Coordinates of C-alpha atoms and ligand atoms in Angstrom, one line a residue:
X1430 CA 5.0 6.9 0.9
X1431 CA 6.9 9.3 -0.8
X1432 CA 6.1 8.2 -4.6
X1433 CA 4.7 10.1 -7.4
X1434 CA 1.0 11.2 -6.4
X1435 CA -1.4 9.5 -8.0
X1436 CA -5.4 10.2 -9.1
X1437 CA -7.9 7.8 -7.4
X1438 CA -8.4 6.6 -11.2
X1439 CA -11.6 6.1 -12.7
X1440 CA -14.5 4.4 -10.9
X1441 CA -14.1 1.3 -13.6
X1442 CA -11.0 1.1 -13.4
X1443 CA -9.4 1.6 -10.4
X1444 CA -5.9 1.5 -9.3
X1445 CA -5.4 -1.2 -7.2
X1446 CA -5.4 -4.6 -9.1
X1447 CA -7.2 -6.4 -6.0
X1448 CA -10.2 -3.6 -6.5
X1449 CA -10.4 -4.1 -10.2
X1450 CA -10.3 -7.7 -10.2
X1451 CA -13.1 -7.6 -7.2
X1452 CA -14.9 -5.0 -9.1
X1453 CA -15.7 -7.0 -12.6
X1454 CA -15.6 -9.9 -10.8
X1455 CA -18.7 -9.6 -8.6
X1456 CA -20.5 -7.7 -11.5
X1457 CA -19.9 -10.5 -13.8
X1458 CA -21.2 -13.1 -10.8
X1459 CA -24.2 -10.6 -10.0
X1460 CA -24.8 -10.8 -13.8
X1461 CA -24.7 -14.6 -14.1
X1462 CA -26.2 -15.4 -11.0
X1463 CA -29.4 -13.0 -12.6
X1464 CA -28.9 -14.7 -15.7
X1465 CA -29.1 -18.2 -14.3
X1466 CA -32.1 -16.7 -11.9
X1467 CA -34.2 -15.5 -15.2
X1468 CA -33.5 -18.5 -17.7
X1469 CA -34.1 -21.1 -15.0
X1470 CA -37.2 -19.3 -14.2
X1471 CA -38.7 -19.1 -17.3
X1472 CA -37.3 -22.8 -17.8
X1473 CA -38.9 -24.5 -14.5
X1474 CA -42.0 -22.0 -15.2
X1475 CA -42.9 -23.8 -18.4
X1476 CA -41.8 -27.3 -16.8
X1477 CA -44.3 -26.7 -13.6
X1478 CA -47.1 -25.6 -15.4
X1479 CA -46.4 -27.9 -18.1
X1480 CA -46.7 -30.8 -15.3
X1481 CA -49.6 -29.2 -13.0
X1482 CA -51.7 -29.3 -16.2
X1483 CA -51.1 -32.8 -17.0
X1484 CA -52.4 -33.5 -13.6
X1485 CA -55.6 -31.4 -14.2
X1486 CA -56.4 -33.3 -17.4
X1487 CA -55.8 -36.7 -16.1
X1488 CA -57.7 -35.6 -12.4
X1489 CA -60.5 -34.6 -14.7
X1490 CA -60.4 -37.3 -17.5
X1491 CA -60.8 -39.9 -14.1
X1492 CA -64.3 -37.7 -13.5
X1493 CA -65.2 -37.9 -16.3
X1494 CA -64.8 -41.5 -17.5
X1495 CA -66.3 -43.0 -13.8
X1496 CA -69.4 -45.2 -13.7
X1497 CA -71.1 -44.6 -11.5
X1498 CA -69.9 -41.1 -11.4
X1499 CA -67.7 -40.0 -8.6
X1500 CA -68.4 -37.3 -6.5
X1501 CA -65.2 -34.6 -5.1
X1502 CA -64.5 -34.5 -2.1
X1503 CA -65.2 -31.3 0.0
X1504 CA -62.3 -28.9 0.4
X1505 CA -61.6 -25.6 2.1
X1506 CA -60.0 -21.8 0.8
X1507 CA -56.8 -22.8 2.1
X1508 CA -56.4 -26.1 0.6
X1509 CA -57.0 -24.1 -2.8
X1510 CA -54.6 -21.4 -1.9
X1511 CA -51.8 -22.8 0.0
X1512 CA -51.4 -25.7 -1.6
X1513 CA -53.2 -25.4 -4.6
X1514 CA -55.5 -28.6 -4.2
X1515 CA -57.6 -29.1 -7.5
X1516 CA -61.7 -28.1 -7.5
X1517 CA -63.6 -30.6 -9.4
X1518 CA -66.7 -29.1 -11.0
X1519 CA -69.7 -31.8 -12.0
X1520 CA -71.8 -29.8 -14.2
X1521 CA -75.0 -31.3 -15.8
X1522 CA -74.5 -32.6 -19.5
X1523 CA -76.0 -29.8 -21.0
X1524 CA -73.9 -27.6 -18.6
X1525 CA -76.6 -25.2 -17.1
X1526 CA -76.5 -26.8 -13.7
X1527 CA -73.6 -27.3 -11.4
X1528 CA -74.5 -30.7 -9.8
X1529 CA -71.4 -31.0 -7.5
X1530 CA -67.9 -29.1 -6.4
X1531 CA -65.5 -29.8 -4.3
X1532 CA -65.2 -26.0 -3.2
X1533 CA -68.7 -24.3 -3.3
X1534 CA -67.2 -20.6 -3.1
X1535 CA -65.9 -20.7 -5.8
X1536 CA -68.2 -19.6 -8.9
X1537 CA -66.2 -19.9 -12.3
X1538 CA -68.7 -21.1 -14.8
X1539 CA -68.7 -23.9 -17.1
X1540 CA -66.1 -22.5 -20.1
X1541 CA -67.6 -22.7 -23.2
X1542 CA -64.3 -24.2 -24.7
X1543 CA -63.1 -27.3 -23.9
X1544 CA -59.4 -27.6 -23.0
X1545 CA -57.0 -24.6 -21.0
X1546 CA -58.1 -21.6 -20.3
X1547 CA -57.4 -18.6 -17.6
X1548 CA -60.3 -17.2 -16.0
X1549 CA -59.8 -13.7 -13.5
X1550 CA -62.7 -14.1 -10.6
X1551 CA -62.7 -10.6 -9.6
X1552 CA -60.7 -7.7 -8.2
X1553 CA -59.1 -9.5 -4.7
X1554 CA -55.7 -11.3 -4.7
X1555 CA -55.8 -14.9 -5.5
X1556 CA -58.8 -14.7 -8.0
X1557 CA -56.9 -16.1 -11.4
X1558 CA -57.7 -19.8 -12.2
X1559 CA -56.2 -21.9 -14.9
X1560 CA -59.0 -24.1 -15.7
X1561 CA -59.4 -27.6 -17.8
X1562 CA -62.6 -28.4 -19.5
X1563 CA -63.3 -31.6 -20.2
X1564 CA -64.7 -32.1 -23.9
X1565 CA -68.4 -33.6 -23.7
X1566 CA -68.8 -37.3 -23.5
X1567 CA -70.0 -39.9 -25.7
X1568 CA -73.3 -41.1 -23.8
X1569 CA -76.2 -38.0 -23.7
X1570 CA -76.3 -38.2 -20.0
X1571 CA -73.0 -38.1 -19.2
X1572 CA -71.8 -34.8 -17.1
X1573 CA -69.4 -32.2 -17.8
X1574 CA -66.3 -32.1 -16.0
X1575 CA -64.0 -29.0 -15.2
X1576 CA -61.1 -28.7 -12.9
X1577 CA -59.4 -25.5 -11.3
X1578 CA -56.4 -24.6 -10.0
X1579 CA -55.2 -21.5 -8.0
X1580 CA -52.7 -19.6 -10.5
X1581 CA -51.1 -18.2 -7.7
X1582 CA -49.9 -20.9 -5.8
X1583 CA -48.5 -22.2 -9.7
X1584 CA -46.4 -19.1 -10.0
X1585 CA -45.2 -19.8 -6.3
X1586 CA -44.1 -23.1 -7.2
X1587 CA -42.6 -22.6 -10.2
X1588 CA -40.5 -19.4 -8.2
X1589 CA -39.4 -21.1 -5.6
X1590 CA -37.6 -24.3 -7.9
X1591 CA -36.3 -21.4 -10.1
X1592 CA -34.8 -20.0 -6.8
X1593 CA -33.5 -22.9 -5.9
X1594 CA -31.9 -24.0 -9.0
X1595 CA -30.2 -20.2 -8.8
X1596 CA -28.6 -21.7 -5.7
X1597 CA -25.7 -22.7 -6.4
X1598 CA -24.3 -19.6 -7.9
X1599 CA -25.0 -17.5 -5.8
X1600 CA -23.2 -19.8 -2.9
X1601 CA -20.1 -19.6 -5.4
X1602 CA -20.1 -16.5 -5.1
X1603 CA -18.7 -15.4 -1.9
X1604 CA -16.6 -18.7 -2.3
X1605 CA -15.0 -17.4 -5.4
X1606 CA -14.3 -14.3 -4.1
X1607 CA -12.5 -15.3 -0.8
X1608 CA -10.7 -17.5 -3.4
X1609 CA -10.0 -14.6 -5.8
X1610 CA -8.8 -12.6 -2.5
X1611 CA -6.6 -14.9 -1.3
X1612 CA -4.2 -15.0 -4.8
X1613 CA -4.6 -11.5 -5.4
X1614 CA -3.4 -10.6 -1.8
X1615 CA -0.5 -13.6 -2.0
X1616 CA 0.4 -11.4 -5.4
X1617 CA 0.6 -8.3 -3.7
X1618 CA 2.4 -9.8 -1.0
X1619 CA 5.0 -11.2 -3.1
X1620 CA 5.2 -7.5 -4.4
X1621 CA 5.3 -5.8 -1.2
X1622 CA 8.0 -7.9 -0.4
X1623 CA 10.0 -6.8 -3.6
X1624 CA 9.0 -3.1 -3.0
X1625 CA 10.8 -3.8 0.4
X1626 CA 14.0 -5.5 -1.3
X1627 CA 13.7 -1.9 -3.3
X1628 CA 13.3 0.3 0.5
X1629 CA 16.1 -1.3 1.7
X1630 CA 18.7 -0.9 -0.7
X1631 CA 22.2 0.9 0.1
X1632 CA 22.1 3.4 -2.9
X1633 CA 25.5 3.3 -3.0
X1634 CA 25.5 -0.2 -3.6
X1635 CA 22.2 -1.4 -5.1
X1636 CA 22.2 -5.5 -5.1
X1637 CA 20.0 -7.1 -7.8
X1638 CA 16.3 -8.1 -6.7
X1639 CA 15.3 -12.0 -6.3
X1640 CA 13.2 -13.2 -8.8
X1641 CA 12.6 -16.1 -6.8
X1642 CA 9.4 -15.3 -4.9
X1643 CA 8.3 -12.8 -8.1
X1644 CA 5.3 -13.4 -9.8
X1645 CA 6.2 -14.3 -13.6
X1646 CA 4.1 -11.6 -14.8
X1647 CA 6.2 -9.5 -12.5
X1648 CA 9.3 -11.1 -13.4
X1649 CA 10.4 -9.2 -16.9
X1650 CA 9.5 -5.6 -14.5
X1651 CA 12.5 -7.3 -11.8
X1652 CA 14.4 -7.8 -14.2
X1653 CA 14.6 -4.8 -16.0
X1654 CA 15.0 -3.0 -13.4
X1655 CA 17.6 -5.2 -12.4
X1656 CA 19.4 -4.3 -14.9
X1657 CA 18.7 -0.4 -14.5
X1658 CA 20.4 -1.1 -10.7
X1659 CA 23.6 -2.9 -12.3
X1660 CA 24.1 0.5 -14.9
X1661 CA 23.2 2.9 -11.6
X1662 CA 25.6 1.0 -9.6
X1663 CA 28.6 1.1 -12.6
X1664 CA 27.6 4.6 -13.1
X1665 CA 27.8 5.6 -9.3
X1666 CA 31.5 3.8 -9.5
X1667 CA 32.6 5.7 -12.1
X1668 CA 31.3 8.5 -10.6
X1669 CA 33.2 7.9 -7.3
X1670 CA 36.3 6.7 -8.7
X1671 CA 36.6 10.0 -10.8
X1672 CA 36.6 12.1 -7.7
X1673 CA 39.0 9.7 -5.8
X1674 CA 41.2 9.7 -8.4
X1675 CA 41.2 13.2 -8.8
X1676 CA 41.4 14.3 -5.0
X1677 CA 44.2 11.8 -4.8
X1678 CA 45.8 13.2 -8.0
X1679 CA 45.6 16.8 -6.2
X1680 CA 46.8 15.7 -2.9
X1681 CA 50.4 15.5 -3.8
X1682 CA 51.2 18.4 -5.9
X1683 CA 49.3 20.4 -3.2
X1684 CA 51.6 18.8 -0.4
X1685 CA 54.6 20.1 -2.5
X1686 CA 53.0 23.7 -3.1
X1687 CA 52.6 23.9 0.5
X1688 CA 55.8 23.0 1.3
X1689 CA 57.3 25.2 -1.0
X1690 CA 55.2 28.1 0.8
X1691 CA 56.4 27.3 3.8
X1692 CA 60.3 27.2 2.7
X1693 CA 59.4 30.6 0.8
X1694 CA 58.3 32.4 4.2
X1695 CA 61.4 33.5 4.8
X1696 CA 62.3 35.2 1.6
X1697 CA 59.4 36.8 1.9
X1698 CA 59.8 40.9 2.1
X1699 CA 58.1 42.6 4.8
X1700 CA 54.8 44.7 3.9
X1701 CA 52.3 44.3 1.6
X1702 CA 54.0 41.2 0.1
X1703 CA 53.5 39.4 3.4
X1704 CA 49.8 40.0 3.3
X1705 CA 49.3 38.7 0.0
X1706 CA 52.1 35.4 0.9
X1707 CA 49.4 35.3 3.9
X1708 CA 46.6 35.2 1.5
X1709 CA 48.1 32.4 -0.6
X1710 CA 48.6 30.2 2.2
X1711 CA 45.2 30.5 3.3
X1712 CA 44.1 29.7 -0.2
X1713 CA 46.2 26.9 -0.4
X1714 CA 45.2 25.4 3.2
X1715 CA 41.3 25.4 2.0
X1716 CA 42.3 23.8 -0.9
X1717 CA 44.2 20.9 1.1
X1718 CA 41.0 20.8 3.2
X1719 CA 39.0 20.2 0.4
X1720 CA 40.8 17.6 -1.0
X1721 CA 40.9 15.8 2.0
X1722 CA 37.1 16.0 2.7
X1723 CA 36.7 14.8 -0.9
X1724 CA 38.4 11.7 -0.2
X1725 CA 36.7 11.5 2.6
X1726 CA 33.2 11.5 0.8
X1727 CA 34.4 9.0 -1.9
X1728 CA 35.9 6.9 0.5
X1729 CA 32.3 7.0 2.3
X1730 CA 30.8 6.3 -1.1
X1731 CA 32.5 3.3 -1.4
X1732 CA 30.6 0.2 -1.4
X1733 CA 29.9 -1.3 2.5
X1734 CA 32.2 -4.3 1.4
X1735 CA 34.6 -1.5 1.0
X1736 CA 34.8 -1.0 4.6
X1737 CA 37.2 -3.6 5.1
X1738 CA 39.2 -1.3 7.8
X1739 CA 36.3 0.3 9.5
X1740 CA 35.2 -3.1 11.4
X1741 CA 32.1 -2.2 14.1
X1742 CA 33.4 -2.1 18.0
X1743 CA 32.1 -0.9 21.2
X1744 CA 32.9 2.5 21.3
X1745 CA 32.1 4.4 24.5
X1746 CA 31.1 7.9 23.5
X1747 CA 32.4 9.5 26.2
X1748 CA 36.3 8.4 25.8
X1749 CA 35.5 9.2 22.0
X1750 CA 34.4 13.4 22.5
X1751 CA 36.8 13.5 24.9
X1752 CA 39.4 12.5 22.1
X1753 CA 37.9 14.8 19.5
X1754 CA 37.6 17.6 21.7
X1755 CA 41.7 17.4 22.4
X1756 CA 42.6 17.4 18.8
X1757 CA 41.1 20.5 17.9
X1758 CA 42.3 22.1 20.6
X1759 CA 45.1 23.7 18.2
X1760 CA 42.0 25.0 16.3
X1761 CA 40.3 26.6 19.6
X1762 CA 43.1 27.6 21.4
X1763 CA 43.8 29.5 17.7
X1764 CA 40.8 31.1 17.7
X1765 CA 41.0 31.8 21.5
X1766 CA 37.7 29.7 22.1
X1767 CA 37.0 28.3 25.1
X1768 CA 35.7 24.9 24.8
X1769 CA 34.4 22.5 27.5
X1770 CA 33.1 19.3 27.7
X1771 CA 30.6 17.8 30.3
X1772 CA 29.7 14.4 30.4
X1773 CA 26.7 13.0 32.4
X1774 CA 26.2 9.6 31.4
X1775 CA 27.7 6.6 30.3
X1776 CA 26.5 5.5 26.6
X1777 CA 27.9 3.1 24.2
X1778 CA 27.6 2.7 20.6
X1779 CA 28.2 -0.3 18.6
X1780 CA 29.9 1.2 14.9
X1781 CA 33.0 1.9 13.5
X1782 CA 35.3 4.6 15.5
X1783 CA 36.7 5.9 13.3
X1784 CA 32.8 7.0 11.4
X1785 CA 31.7 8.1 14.4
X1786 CA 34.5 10.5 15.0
X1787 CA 34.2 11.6 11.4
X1788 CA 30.3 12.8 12.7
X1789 CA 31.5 15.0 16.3
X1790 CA 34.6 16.0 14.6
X1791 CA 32.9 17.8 12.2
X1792 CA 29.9 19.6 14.5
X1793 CA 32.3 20.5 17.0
X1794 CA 34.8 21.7 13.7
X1795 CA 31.8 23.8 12.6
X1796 CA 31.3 25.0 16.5
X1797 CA 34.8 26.3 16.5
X1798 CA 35.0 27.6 13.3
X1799 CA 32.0 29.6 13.0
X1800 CA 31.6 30.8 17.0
X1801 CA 33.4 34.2 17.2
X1802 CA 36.9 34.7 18.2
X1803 CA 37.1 34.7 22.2
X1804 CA 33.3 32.6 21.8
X1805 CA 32.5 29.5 24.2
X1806 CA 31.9 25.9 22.8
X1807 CA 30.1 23.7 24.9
X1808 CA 29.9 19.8 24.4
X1809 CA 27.5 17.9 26.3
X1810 CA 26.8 14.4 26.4
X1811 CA 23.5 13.6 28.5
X1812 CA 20.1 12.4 28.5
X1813 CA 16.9 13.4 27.0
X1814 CA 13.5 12.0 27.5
X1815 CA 15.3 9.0 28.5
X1816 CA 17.7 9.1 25.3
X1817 CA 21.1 9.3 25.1
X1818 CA 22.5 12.7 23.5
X1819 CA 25.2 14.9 22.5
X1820 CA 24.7 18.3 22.2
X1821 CA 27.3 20.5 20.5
X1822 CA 26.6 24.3 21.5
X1823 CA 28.3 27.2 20.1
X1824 CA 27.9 31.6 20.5
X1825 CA 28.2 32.2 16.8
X1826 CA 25.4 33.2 14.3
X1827 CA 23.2 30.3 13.8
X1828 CA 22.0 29.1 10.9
X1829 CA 19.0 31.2 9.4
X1830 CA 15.7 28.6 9.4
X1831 CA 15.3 29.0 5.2
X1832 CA 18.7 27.3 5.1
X1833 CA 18.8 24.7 8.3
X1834 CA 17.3 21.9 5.7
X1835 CA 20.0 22.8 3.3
X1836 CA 23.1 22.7 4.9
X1837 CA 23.4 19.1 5.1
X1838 CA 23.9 19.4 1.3
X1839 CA 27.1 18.8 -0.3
X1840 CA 28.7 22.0 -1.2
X1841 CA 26.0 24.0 0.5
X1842 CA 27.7 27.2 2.5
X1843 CA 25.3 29.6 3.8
X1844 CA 25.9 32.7 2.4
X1845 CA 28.4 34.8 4.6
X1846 CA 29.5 32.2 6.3
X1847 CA 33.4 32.2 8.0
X1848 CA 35.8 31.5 5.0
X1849 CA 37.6 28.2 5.2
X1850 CA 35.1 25.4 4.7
X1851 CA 34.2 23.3 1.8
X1852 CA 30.5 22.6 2.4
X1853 CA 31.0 18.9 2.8
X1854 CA 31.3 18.8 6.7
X1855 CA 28.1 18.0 7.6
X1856 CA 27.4 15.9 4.0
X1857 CA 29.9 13.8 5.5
X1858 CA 28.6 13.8 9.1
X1859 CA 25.2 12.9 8.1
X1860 CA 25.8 9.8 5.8
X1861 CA 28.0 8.4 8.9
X1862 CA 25.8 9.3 11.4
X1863 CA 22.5 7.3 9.4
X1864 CA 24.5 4.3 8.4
X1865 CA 25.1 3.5 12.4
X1866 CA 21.7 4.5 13.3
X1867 CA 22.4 8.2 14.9
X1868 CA 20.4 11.4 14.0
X1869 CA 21.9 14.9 13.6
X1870 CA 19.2 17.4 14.0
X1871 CA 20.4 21.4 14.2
X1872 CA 18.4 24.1 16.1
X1873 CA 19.6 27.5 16.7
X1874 CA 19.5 28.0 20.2
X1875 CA 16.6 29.6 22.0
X1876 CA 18.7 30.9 25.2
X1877 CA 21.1 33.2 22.9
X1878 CA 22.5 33.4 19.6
X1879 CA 24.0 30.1 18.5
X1880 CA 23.4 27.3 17.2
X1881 CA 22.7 23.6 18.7
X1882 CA 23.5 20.6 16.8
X1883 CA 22.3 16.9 18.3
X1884 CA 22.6 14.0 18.3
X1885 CA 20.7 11.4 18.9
X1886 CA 22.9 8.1 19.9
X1887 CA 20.9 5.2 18.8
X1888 CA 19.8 2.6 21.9
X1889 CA 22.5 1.0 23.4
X1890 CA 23.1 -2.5 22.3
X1891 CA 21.7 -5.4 24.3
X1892 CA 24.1 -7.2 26.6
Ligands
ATP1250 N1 27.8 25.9 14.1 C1 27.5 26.6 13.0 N2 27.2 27.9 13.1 C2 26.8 28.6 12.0 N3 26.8 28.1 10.8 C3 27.1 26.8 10.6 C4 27.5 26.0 11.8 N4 27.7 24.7 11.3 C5 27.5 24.8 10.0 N5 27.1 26.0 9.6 C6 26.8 26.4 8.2 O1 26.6 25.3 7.4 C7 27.4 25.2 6.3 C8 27.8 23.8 6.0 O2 28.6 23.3 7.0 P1 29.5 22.1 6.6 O3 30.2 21.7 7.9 O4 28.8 21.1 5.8 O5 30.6 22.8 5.7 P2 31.8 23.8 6.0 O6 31.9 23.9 7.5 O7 31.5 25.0 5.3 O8 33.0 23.0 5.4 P3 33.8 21.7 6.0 O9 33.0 21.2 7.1 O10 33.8 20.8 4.8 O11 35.1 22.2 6.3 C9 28.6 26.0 6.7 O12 29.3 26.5 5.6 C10 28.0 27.1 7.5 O13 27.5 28.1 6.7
MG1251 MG1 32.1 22.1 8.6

């Protein structure tokens, strides 16, 4: 991408919506789901324990009440521990003598206090008891009754419904987030696709965006720069119609100057005043040059609607050099070059003629013009790593590499350069050549001085 740089952002706030959203999302679902976890734990805690005494004072209230008395039933360590099966103690009524117990290994003594209480065993895991004394009975001999229960295997109870109650969350979670990344990626999406109306504007002729697929939060950002596109586009015709109007404006006047130089030539005394007449007439020849590569550029500035005339044909490439080679013959044979042209292969483009002349015309204009008097011009058309190519080789001075980038700039002459041109040549080869899908690229030549300007033709199109 080729957009302003920009910082990673900060880690709370990162640049991409879809991150930012994710981000607080799935801390404020972590947050709830602990939440949730911690209230429904204490919640259910209370509720378990709540219930599993209930059972010990009812378990021990039946003990205590039966006549004759009931005796527990034998149990084992893991019954306690695993699933936390009551002891019933029968202690004698004065509660020094433990007459029965369900689980022998277990030694808590009678409590002194009736009701709840928590009793710690000893140092090994497992050894905390929540224990119900029975108050003493009516009758003298009736015995004392306490019941125990692992604490343990209550905590592990009341964990495990807390857990389960937490559940649901935290199977909402990934849900909502596949959710949440669904829209947000449908959002970008739509965006993309609007960055993409942006990428593949004519900037000649920027058309206004469709709001139709835009997000309305997105929608008032379209539109305004919508509307920055509609003053861009007036200001670019402006722009263009000035310099039409005024090339055009020049073109006749200079037609008549010329002409009057030319009907002067003969009045003209020998000597010095002949050098200078020669002088003006060179001047007034770049000038007419200028003005016609002006309109030139503004006419290629125009609008694509406003290529009415330049309709897209089958143009064989070959036919085509060998066309623009013969008309500037007048300028080689002037300047004594020698100029051939060699053609290896058959290619066909599908574009305008008279845009693709307007490209070679100009790098084999530039080949004549700045090869040395008496130099050799070479114009190849051929095939390179299976690509069709034109080269367009000249013996002049090159192009030094600082300003290779830079000549394809409007006005841009490298310093020194042969007098004559206006700096638009290759401006104007350029914008053809990309519009119909053809690459210039210029390299000074490796086997001598010179330079080498190619072009790529774009694939040929399918039968
Ligand atoms: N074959 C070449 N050899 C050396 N320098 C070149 C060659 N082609 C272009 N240049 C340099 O690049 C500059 C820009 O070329 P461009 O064709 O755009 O303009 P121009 O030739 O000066 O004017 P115009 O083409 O409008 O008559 C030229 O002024 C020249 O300095
Ligand atoms: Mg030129």
């Amino acid at each position: 991408m080729n957009g302003v740089s920009r910082g990673p952002g900060r880690w709370w706030r990162p640049r991409s919506l879809r991150t930012q959203l994710l981000f607080w999302l799935i801390t404020l679902h972590l947050g709830a789901a602990v939440l949730t976890a911690w209230f429904s734990f204490v919640a259910y805690g209370n509720l378990v324990h709540n219930a599993l005494d209930d059972q010990m004072r009812l378990v021990a209230e039946s003990y205590a009440g039966s006549d004759p008395q009931k005796l527990p039933r034998p149990m084992d360590g893991e019954a306690a521990f695993s699933r936390g099966a009551f002891i019933v103690q029968i202690w004698s009524p004065d509660g020094a003598t433990l007459r029965a117990t369900s689980w022998p290994v277990l030694t808590v003594p009678l409590q002194a206090r009736p009701g709840f209480s928590d009793v710690n065993t000893g140092a090994h895991s497992g050894s905390a008891w929540r224990v119900f004394t029975a108050e003493p009975g009516s009758r003298a001999d009736q015995p004392r009754v306490q019941v125990l229960q692992n604490e343990d295997y209550r905590r592990r109870r009341a964990l495990r419904r807390a857990l389960l109650e937490g559940l649901p969350i935290t199977l909402l979670l990934p849900l909502a987030l596949l959710i949440l990344w669904i829209i947000v990626s449908a959002a970008s999406r739509s965006l993309r696709a609007v960055a993409r109306d942006v990428a593949s504007q004519d900037e000649r002729s920027p058309t206004e965006l469709s709001l139709a697929r835009v997000p309305d939060e997105i929608a008032p950002l379209v539109g305004a720069f919508n509307n920055l596109l509609s003053r861009v586009r007036s200001a670019f015709a402006t722009q263009r119609r000035f310099v039409q109007d005024a090339a055009h404006e020049l073109r006749t006047p200079m037609a008549a100057i010329g002409l009057q130089i030319e009907n002067l030539r003969a009045h003209v005394p020998a000597g010095e005043a002949t050098e200078r007449f020669n002088q003006l007439e060179a001047g007034v020849t770049r000038a007419q040059h200028l003005i016609e590569q002006l309109l030139h550029l503004s006419r290629q500035d125009a609008p694509r609607a406003g290529h009415a005339g330049h309709a897209s044909e089958r143009v064989d490439i070959e036919v085509l050099l060998r066309d623009s080679v013969s008309q500037l013959m007048v300028l080689a044979d002037a300047r004594r070059v020698d100029i051939g042209f060699e053609g290896g292969i058959a290619a066909v483009v599908f574009a305008p003629a008279a845009e693709l002349r307007s490209v070679f015309d100009n790098l084999i204009d530039n080949a004549l013009r700045y090869a040395p008097e008496g130099g050799v011009v070479d114009v190849r058309l051929h095939e390179v790593d299976g690509h069709a190519v034109v080269d367009v080789l000249d013996n002049g001075p090159g192009i030094p590499k600082e300003a290779i980038d830079r000549v394809f700039d409007r006005f841009f002459r490298v310093p020194g350069a042969a007098a004559g041109g206006s700096g638009l040549g290759l401006a104007i080869a350029r914008t053809a050549a990309e519009r119909h899908g053809l690459r210039i690229e210029l390299r000074n030549r490796t086997d001598g001085p010179g330079l080498m300007a190619r072009v790529h033709l774009p694939a040929p199109p399918a039968a």
